[in-house]
Coordinates of C-alpha atoms in Angstrom, one line a residue:
Chain A
M1 CA -21.9 1.3 -1.7
V2 CA -20.0 1.9 -4.9
R3 CA -16.9 0.2 -3.7
G4 CA -18.6 -3.2 -3.4
S5 CA -20.6 -3.1 -6.6
R6 CA -18.0 -4.5 -9.0
V7 CA -17.2 -7.4 -6.7
L8 CA -20.9 -8.2 -6.2
L9 CA -21.4 -8.0 -9.9
L10 CA -18.7 -10.6 -10.6
K11 CA -19.2 -12.9 -7.6
D12 CA -22.9 -13.7 -8.3
G13 CA -22.2 -14.3 -12.0
G14 CA -23.6 -10.9 -12.3
G15 CA -26.4 -11.5 -14.7
G16 CA -26.1 -9.2 -17.6
G17 CA -23.3 -6.9 -16.2
G18 CA -21.1 -9.7 -15.0
N19 CA -21.4 -11.7 -18.2
A20 CA -20.7 -8.6 -20.2
L21 CA -17.5 -8.1 -18.2
F22 CA -16.4 -11.6 -18.8
K23 CA -17.2 -11.1 -22.5
V24 CA -14.8 -8.2 -22.5
L25 CA -12.2 -10.3 -20.7
S26 CA -12.6 -13.0 -23.3
D27 CA -11.8 -10.4 -25.9
I28 CA -8.7 -9.3 -24.1
L29 CA -7.3 -12.5 -22.6
V30 CA -5.9 -15.4 -24.7
C31 CA -5.4 -19.1 -24.0
P32 CA -2.1 -19.4 -22.0
L33 CA -1.2 -22.5 -24.0
S34 CA -2.0 -21.7 -27.6
K35 CA -2.2 -17.8 -27.3
Q36 CA -5.4 -18.1 -29.3
P37 CA -8.7 -16.3 -28.5
L38 CA -10.9 -17.4 -25.6
R39 CA -14.7 -17.7 -25.6
H40 CA -16.8 -16.9 -22.6
C41 CA -19.3 -19.7 -21.7
P42 CA -21.8 -18.2 -19.2
D43 CA -23.4 -21.6 -18.5
S44 CA -20.2 -23.2 -17.2
R45 CA -18.8 -19.8 -16.0
S46 CA -15.6 -20.5 -17.8
L47 CA -13.4 -19.2 -20.5
V48 CA -13.0 -21.7 -23.3
S49 CA -10.1 -22.3 -25.6
D50 CA -11.5 -23.9 -28.7
A51 CA -8.0 -24.1 -30.2
V52 CA -6.9 -26.7 -27.7
G53 CA -10.3 -27.9 -26.4
V54 CA -9.7 -26.7 -22.8
S55 CA -11.9 -24.7 -20.5
F56 CA -10.6 -22.4 -17.7
P57 CA -12.8 -21.7 -14.7
I58 CA -13.8 -18.3 -13.3
I59 CA -13.9 -18.6 -9.5
N60 CA -15.2 -15.8 -7.3
G61 CA -14.9 -13.5 -10.3
I62 CA -11.3 -14.3 -10.9
P63 CA -10.4 -16.0 -14.2
C64 CA -8.1 -19.0 -13.5
L65 CA -5.8 -19.3 -16.4
V66 CA -3.0 -21.5 -15.0
P67 CA -2.4 -24.1 -17.7
K68 CA -2.7 -27.1 -15.3
D69 CA -6.1 -25.8 -14.1
G70 CA -7.6 -26.2 -17.6
K71 CA -10.2 -28.9 -18.1
L72 CA -10.4 -30.8 -21.3
L73 CA -13.8 -30.1 -23.0
E74 CA -14.3 -33.8 -23.9
D75 CA -13.9 -34.8 -20.3
E76 CA -16.5 -32.2 -19.2
I77 CA -18.9 -33.4 -21.8
K78 CA -18.5 -37.0 -20.6
L79 CA -19.1 -36.0 -17.1
K80 CA -22.3 -34.2 -18.1
V81 CA -23.5 -37.3 -20.0
D82 CA -22.8 -39.5 -17.0
D83 CA -24.6 -37.2 -14.7
S84 CA -27.7 -37.1 -16.9
S85 CA -27.6 -40.9 -17.3
I86 CA -27.5 -41.4 -13.6
A87 CA -30.3 -38.8 -13.1
K88 CA -32.5 -40.7 -15.7
G89 CA -31.7 -44.1 -14.1
E90 CA -32.7 -42.8 -10.6
G91 CA -35.9 -41.1 -12.1
Chain B
M1 CA 17.2 -12.8 21.3
G2 CA 13.6 -13.6 22.1
A3 CA 10.1 -12.0 22.1
V4 CA 8.8 -10.8 25.4
T5 CA 5.2 -11.3 26.3
G6 CA 3.4 -8.2 27.4
P7 CA 0.2 -7.5 29.3
A8 CA -3.1 -8.4 27.6
L9 CA -4.3 -5.8 25.1
P10 CA -7.6 -4.0 25.5
P11 CA -10.4 -5.1 23.1
S12 CA -10.1 -1.9 21.0
A13 CA -6.4 -2.5 20.4
V14 CA -7.1 -6.1 19.4
R15 CA -9.7 -4.9 16.9
H16 CA -7.3 -2.3 15.6
L17 CA -4.6 -4.9 15.1
H18 CA -7.1 -7.3 13.6
Y19 CA -8.2 -4.8 10.9
A20 CA -4.8 -3.4 10.6
S21 CA -3.7 -6.7 9.0
W22 CA -5.2 -5.3 5.9
S23 CA -3.8 -1.8 6.2
P24 CA -1.1 -0.7 3.8
S25 CA 0.7 1.4 6.3
S26 CA -1.1 1.7 9.6
L27 CA 0.2 -1.3 11.5
P28 CA 2.1 -0.2 14.6
I29 CA 5.3 -2.0 15.1
R30 CA 5.4 -2.8 18.8
C31 CA 8.7 -4.4 19.6
S32 CA 10.3 -5.9 22.6
S33 CA 13.4 -4.4 24.1
F34 CA 15.3 -6.7 21.7
G35 CA 13.6 -5.1 18.7
L36 CA 11.5 -8.2 17.9
P37 CA 7.6 -8.1 17.7
R38 CA 5.7 -9.0 20.8
R39 CA 3.5 -12.1 20.9
P40 CA 0.2 -10.1 20.7
F41 CA 0.8 -9.9 16.9
L42 CA -0.5 -13.5 16.9
F43 CA -4.0 -11.9 17.1
L44 CA -3.4 -10.9 13.5
L45 CA -3.7 -14.5 12.3
R46 CA -7.1 -15.4 11.0
S47 CA -6.3 -19.1 11.5
P48 CA -3.8 -21.1 13.6
P49 CA -0.3 -21.2 12.3
P50 CA 0.2 -23.9 9.8
P51 CA 2.2 -27.0 10.9
R52 CA 5.9 -26.8 10.3
R53 CA 7.0 -28.4 7.1
R54 CA 10.4 -29.7 6.1
L55 CA 11.6 -28.0 3.0
G56 CA 14.6 -30.2 2.6
N57 CA 17.9 -28.2 2.6
N58 CA 15.7 -25.1 2.5
R59 CA 15.5 -25.6 -1.3
V60 CA 12.0 -25.2 -2.8
R61 CA 12.6 -27.3 -5.9
C62 CA 9.5 -27.3 -7.9
S63 CA 6.6 -25.0 -8.8
A64 CA 4.1 -27.0 -6.8
E65 CA 6.2 -26.5 -3.6
R66 CA 6.5 -22.8 -4.2
H67 CA 2.8 -22.6 -4.9
A68 CA 2.1 -24.3 -1.6
L69 CA 4.6 -22.0 0.2
F70 CA 3.0 -18.8 -1.0
N71 CA -0.4 -20.0 -0.2
R72 CA 0.8 -20.8 3.3
I73 CA 2.4 -17.4 4.0
A74 CA -0.4 -15.4 2.3
P75 CA -2.3 -14.5 5.5
V76 CA 0.7 -12.9 7.1
Y77 CA 2.7 -11.8 4.0
D78 CA 1.8 -8.1 4.3
N79 CA 2.4 -7.8 8.0
L80 CA 5.8 -9.4 7.7
N81 CA 6.8 -7.2 4.8
D82 CA 5.9 -4.1 6.9
M83 CA 7.7 -5.4 10.0
L84 CA 10.8 -6.7 8.3
S85 CA 11.4 -3.6 6.1
L86 CA 10.0 -1.1 8.7
G87 CA 7.6 0.0 6.0
Q88 CA 10.4 0.8 3.5
H89 CA 9.1 -1.8 1.0
R90 CA 6.4 0.7 0.0
S91 CA 9.1 3.2 -1.1
W92 CA 10.9 0.6 -3.0
K93 CA 7.7 -0.4 -4.7
R94 CA 6.9 3.2 -5.6
M95 CA 10.3 3.5 -7.2
C96 CA 9.7 0.3 -9.1
V97 CA 6.5 1.7 -10.5
S98 CA 8.2 5.0 -11.3
W99 CA 11.0 3.2 -13.2
S100 CA 8.4 1.3 -15.3
G101 CA 7.4 4.5 -17.0
A102 CA 3.7 3.8 -16.5
K103 CA 1.6 6.9 -17.0
R104 CA -2.1 8.0 -17.3
G105 CA -4.1 6.0 -19.8
N106 CA -1.5 3.2 -20.0
R107 CA -2.3 -0.6 -19.9
V108 CA -0.1 -2.3 -17.4
L109 CA 0.6 -5.6 -15.8
D110 CA 2.0 -6.6 -12.5
L111 CA 3.4 -10.2 -12.4
C112 CA 3.5 -12.3 -9.2
C113 CA 1.3 -9.6 -7.8
G114 CA 0.7 -11.3 -4.5
S115 CA -1.6 -9.3 -2.3
G116 CA -1.5 -6.4 -4.7
D117 CA 0.8 -3.6 -3.4
L118 CA 2.2 -2.7 -6.9
V119 CA -1.2 -3.1 -8.5
F120 CA -2.7 -0.5 -6.2
F121 CA 0.1 1.9 -6.9
L122 CA -0.2 1.3 -10.7
S123 CA -4.0 1.7 -10.5
Q124 CA -3.6 5.3 -9.1
K125 CA -0.9 6.0 -11.7
V126 CA -2.8 5.0 -14.9
G127 CA -6.2 6.2 -13.9
T128 CA -9.4 5.2 -15.8
E129 CA -9.1 7.0 -19.1
G130 CA -7.5 4.4 -21.4
E131 CA -8.9 3.0 -24.7
L132 CA -11.4 0.2 -24.7
M133 CA -10.0 -2.3 -27.1
T134 CA -13.0 -4.5 -27.5
E135 CA -16.2 -4.8 -29.5
C136 CA -18.3 -4.8 -26.4
K137 CA -18.0 -1.1 -25.8
G138 CA -21.7 -0.5 -25.0
C139 CA -22.2 -3.6 -22.8
I140 CA -20.5 -2.6 -19.5
P141 CA -21.0 0.4 -17.3
S142 CA -19.0 3.4 -18.6
G143 CA -15.7 4.0 -16.8
W144 CA -15.1 0.3 -16.2
L145 CA -12.0 0.0 -18.4
I146 CA -9.6 -2.6 -17.3
Q147 CA -6.1 -1.1 -17.4
V148 CA -4.3 -2.8 -14.6
Y149 CA -3.8 -6.6 -14.5
G150 CA -2.5 -8.3 -11.4
L151 CA -1.5 -11.9 -12.1
D152 CA -0.4 -14.5 -9.6
F153 CA -0.4 -18.2 -9.3
S154 CA -1.6 -18.2 -5.6
S155 CA -5.4 -18.2 -5.2
E156 CA -4.9 -17.3 -1.5
Q157 CA -2.8 -14.2 -2.3
L158 CA -5.4 -13.1 -5.0
S159 CA -8.2 -13.6 -2.5
I160 CA -6.4 -11.3 -0.1
A161 CA -5.7 -8.8 -2.9
S162 CA -9.4 -8.8 -3.8
R163 CA -10.4 -8.2 -0.2
R164 CA -7.9 -5.4 0.2
E165 CA -9.3 -3.8 -3.0
D166 CA -12.8 -3.8 -1.3
L167 CA -11.5 -2.6 2.0
Y168 CA -9.4 0.3 0.8
W169 CA -11.7 1.1 -2.2
K170 CA -10.7 4.1 -4.3
A171 CA -12.6 4.9 -7.5
C172 CA -9.6 4.2 -9.6
Y173 CA -9.5 0.6 -8.4
K174 CA -12.3 -0.3 -10.8
N175 CA -9.5 -0.4 -13.5
I176 CA -8.0 -3.5 -11.8
E177 CA -8.5 -7.1 -12.9
W178 CA -7.0 -10.0 -10.9
I179 CA -6.0 -13.1 -12.9
E180 CA -4.9 -16.4 -11.5
G181 CA -2.2 -17.4 -13.9
D182 CA 1.3 -18.6 -14.6
A183 CA 4.1 -16.1 -15.3
L184 CA 5.7 -18.6 -17.6
D185 CA 2.6 -18.9 -19.8
L186 CA 0.9 -15.5 -19.9
P187 CA -2.7 -15.3 -21.2
F188 CA -2.1 -12.1 -23.1
S189 CA -1.6 -11.3 -26.8
D190 CA 1.8 -10.0 -28.2
S191 CA 2.7 -6.4 -27.6
Y192 CA -0.1 -5.7 -25.3
F193 CA 1.2 -3.7 -22.3
D194 CA 2.7 -0.2 -22.0
A195 CA 4.6 -1.2 -18.8
I196 CA 5.1 -4.3 -16.7
T197 CA 6.3 -4.6 -13.1
I198 CA 7.4 -7.5 -10.9
G199 CA 8.0 -7.1 -7.2
Y200 CA 9.9 -10.0 -5.4
G201 CA 8.6 -12.4 -8.0
L202 CA 11.3 -13.1 -10.6
R203 CA 13.6 -14.8 -8.1
N204 CA 10.8 -17.3 -7.2
L205 CA 10.1 -18.4 -10.8
I206 CA 11.4 -21.8 -11.8
D207 CA 12.5 -20.7 -15.3
R208 CA 13.6 -17.0 -15.3
Q209 CA 14.6 -17.0 -19.0
K210 CA 11.1 -18.2 -20.1
A211 CA 9.5 -15.6 -17.8
M212 CA 11.7 -12.8 -19.4
R213 CA 10.7 -14.1 -22.9
E214 CA 7.0 -14.0 -22.1
I215 CA 7.5 -10.4 -20.6
F216 CA 9.3 -9.5 -23.8
R217 CA 6.5 -10.9 -25.9
V218 CA 3.6 -9.1 -24.2
L219 CA 5.4 -5.7 -23.9
K220 CA 4.9 -3.1 -26.6
P221 CA 8.1 -2.1 -28.4
G222 CA 9.8 0.7 -26.6
S223 CA 8.1 -0.1 -23.3
K224 CA 9.7 -1.1 -20.1
V225 CA 9.7 -3.8 -17.5
S226 CA 10.7 -2.9 -13.9
I227 CA 11.8 -5.8 -11.7
L228 CA 12.3 -5.2 -8.0
D229 CA 13.8 -7.9 -5.8
F230 CA 16.5 -8.7 -3.3
N231 CA 19.9 -7.8 -4.5
K232 CA 22.4 -10.6 -4.9
S233 CA 25.3 -8.4 -4.0
T234 CA 28.9 -8.8 -5.3
S235 CA 30.0 -7.0 -2.1
S236 CA 31.0 -9.5 0.6
L237 CA 30.0 -7.0 3.3
V238 CA 26.5 -6.5 2.0
S239 CA 26.0 -10.2 1.5
L240 CA 27.1 -10.9 5.0
L241 CA 24.8 -8.2 6.4
Q242 CA 21.9 -9.6 4.4
E243 CA 22.5 -13.1 5.6
W244 CA 22.8 -11.9 9.2
M245 CA 19.4 -10.0 8.9
I246 CA 17.7 -13.1 7.5
D247 CA 19.1 -15.4 10.3
N248 CA 18.6 -13.0 13.2
V249 CA 15.6 -10.9 12.3
V250 CA 13.6 -12.3 9.4
V251 CA 13.5 -16.0 10.5
P252 CA 12.9 -15.3 14.2
T253 CA 10.1 -12.9 13.2
A254 CA 8.6 -15.4 10.8
S255 CA 8.7 -18.1 13.5
E256 CA 6.3 -16.0 15.6
Y257 CA 3.8 -16.9 12.9
G258 CA 5.0 -20.5 12.6
L259 CA 6.6 -19.8 9.3
S260 CA 10.3 -20.1 10.1
Q261 CA 10.9 -22.9 7.5
E262 CA 9.2 -20.9 4.8
Y263 CA 11.4 -17.8 5.4
K264 CA 14.6 -19.9 5.9
Y265 CA 14.3 -20.6 2.1
L266 CA 14.9 -16.9 1.5
K267 CA 18.7 -17.2 2.0
T268 CA 19.1 -20.0 -0.4
S269 CA 16.8 -18.3 -2.9
I270 CA 18.9 -15.1 -2.9
A271 CA 22.1 -17.2 -3.2
E272 CA 20.6 -18.9 -6.3
F273 CA 19.4 -15.6 -7.8
L274 CA 21.3 -13.6 -10.4
T275 CA 23.5 -10.6 -9.6
G276 CA 22.7 -7.2 -11.1
K277 CA 25.1 -7.7 -14.0
E278 CA 23.8 -11.2 -14.6
L279 CA 20.2 -9.9 -14.8
E280 CA 21.2 -7.2 -17.3
K281 CA 22.9 -9.9 -19.4
L282 CA 19.7 -12.2 -19.2
A283 CA 17.6 -9.3 -20.4
K284 CA 19.9 -8.5 -23.3
E285 CA 20.0 -12.2 -24.3
V286 CA 16.2 -12.4 -24.4
G287 CA 16.2 -9.4 -26.7
F288 CA 15.7 -6.3 -24.6
S289 CA 17.4 -3.3 -26.2
E290 CA 18.5 -1.8 -22.9
A291 CA 18.9 -3.2 -19.4
K292 CA 20.1 -1.4 -16.3
H293 CA 20.2 -2.7 -12.7
Y294 CA 20.0 -0.2 -9.8
E295 CA 20.9 -1.0 -6.2
I296 CA 18.6 0.5 -3.6
G297 CA 17.9 0.0 0.1
G298 CA 21.5 0.2 1.1
G299 CA 22.4 -2.4 -1.5
F300 CA 20.0 -5.0 0.0
M301 CA 17.5 -4.5 -2.8
G302 CA 17.8 -4.1 -6.6
N303 CA 15.7 -3.0 -9.5
L304 CA 16.3 -4.1 -13.1
V305 CA 14.8 -1.8 -15.7
A306 CA 14.8 -3.3 -19.2
T307 CA 13.4 -1.8 -22.4
R308 CA 12.0 -3.8 -25.3

């Protein structure tokens, strides 16, 4: 049904359609802290503020741009490095 | 006063009540002989009532407490609004939208959108024929212009808003985008919106001046913000009646849902709010060129209209 299509598109990350919509949103929305442009990161399903080095998650298709919900990019990178070291150690 | 338990409802009625929790206007108000809702309304709850929490002198001091409060009342917020205002809140919200000056093709924002009542009215008002202000014009299906933004800090309220959007789908609703955000730090560029509305939100913000400054920033010059809320009346009679209603109707009704503490905060919240004249003054201080406060709903409600 038409009425559900947009929600389905956003909820499953949407492939091309959903990513395109978030790209549109990243053109429209700005970082709530710096008011600078955001960049959509499809891999982490987030909107990234390069100006302050913070990423904001997109949860169930809804961008979460409350300042306190932002994650520092360097913390995210450290977590990824730790995860991959643990994976190699166990492998 | 007390609610009176009635006979068990037939399954069809229970299903109606269950789905009617999402209905904008179809919820029947079945009252006891004392005018309070009967206990069967408890079927409307999707989960057991939350445990009672002390709110300490009924003051909700910080943003985190308010955030938690609105997450707790989210499941029953719409039903309570319908019952407590006998459906009148929809008329007030339509007036709020009308005063905002929103028209077809506009780009509009509803702050503290909650479960989305004002957003749905705005969506029908502005339609889907606005201008797509982005490079990605060819990338999304045609007609999916986002013209109506609903922003709230409660993920629970936004979740309900999103479900209501699905449940009551109209073609124009594809122009809606829900954003979880902070009204004090808006994620929008300067001079972006043709109209902004807030319904029962400004009173709950920790820093009203900062909120007004952010609204001013993101409004286009010449555009309006329309702010609907309880009226902090300068008339002793209206204030007394308002307090009586809260003590004797609102709180007992909310306690049927296990939310009496959450709604007791309303009286303190109104007492700490600004009068109509004070709201006009605040708007002018922030830089709005015009500000006028209108009393509606017998003086119980008020709507500030300010022009950038």
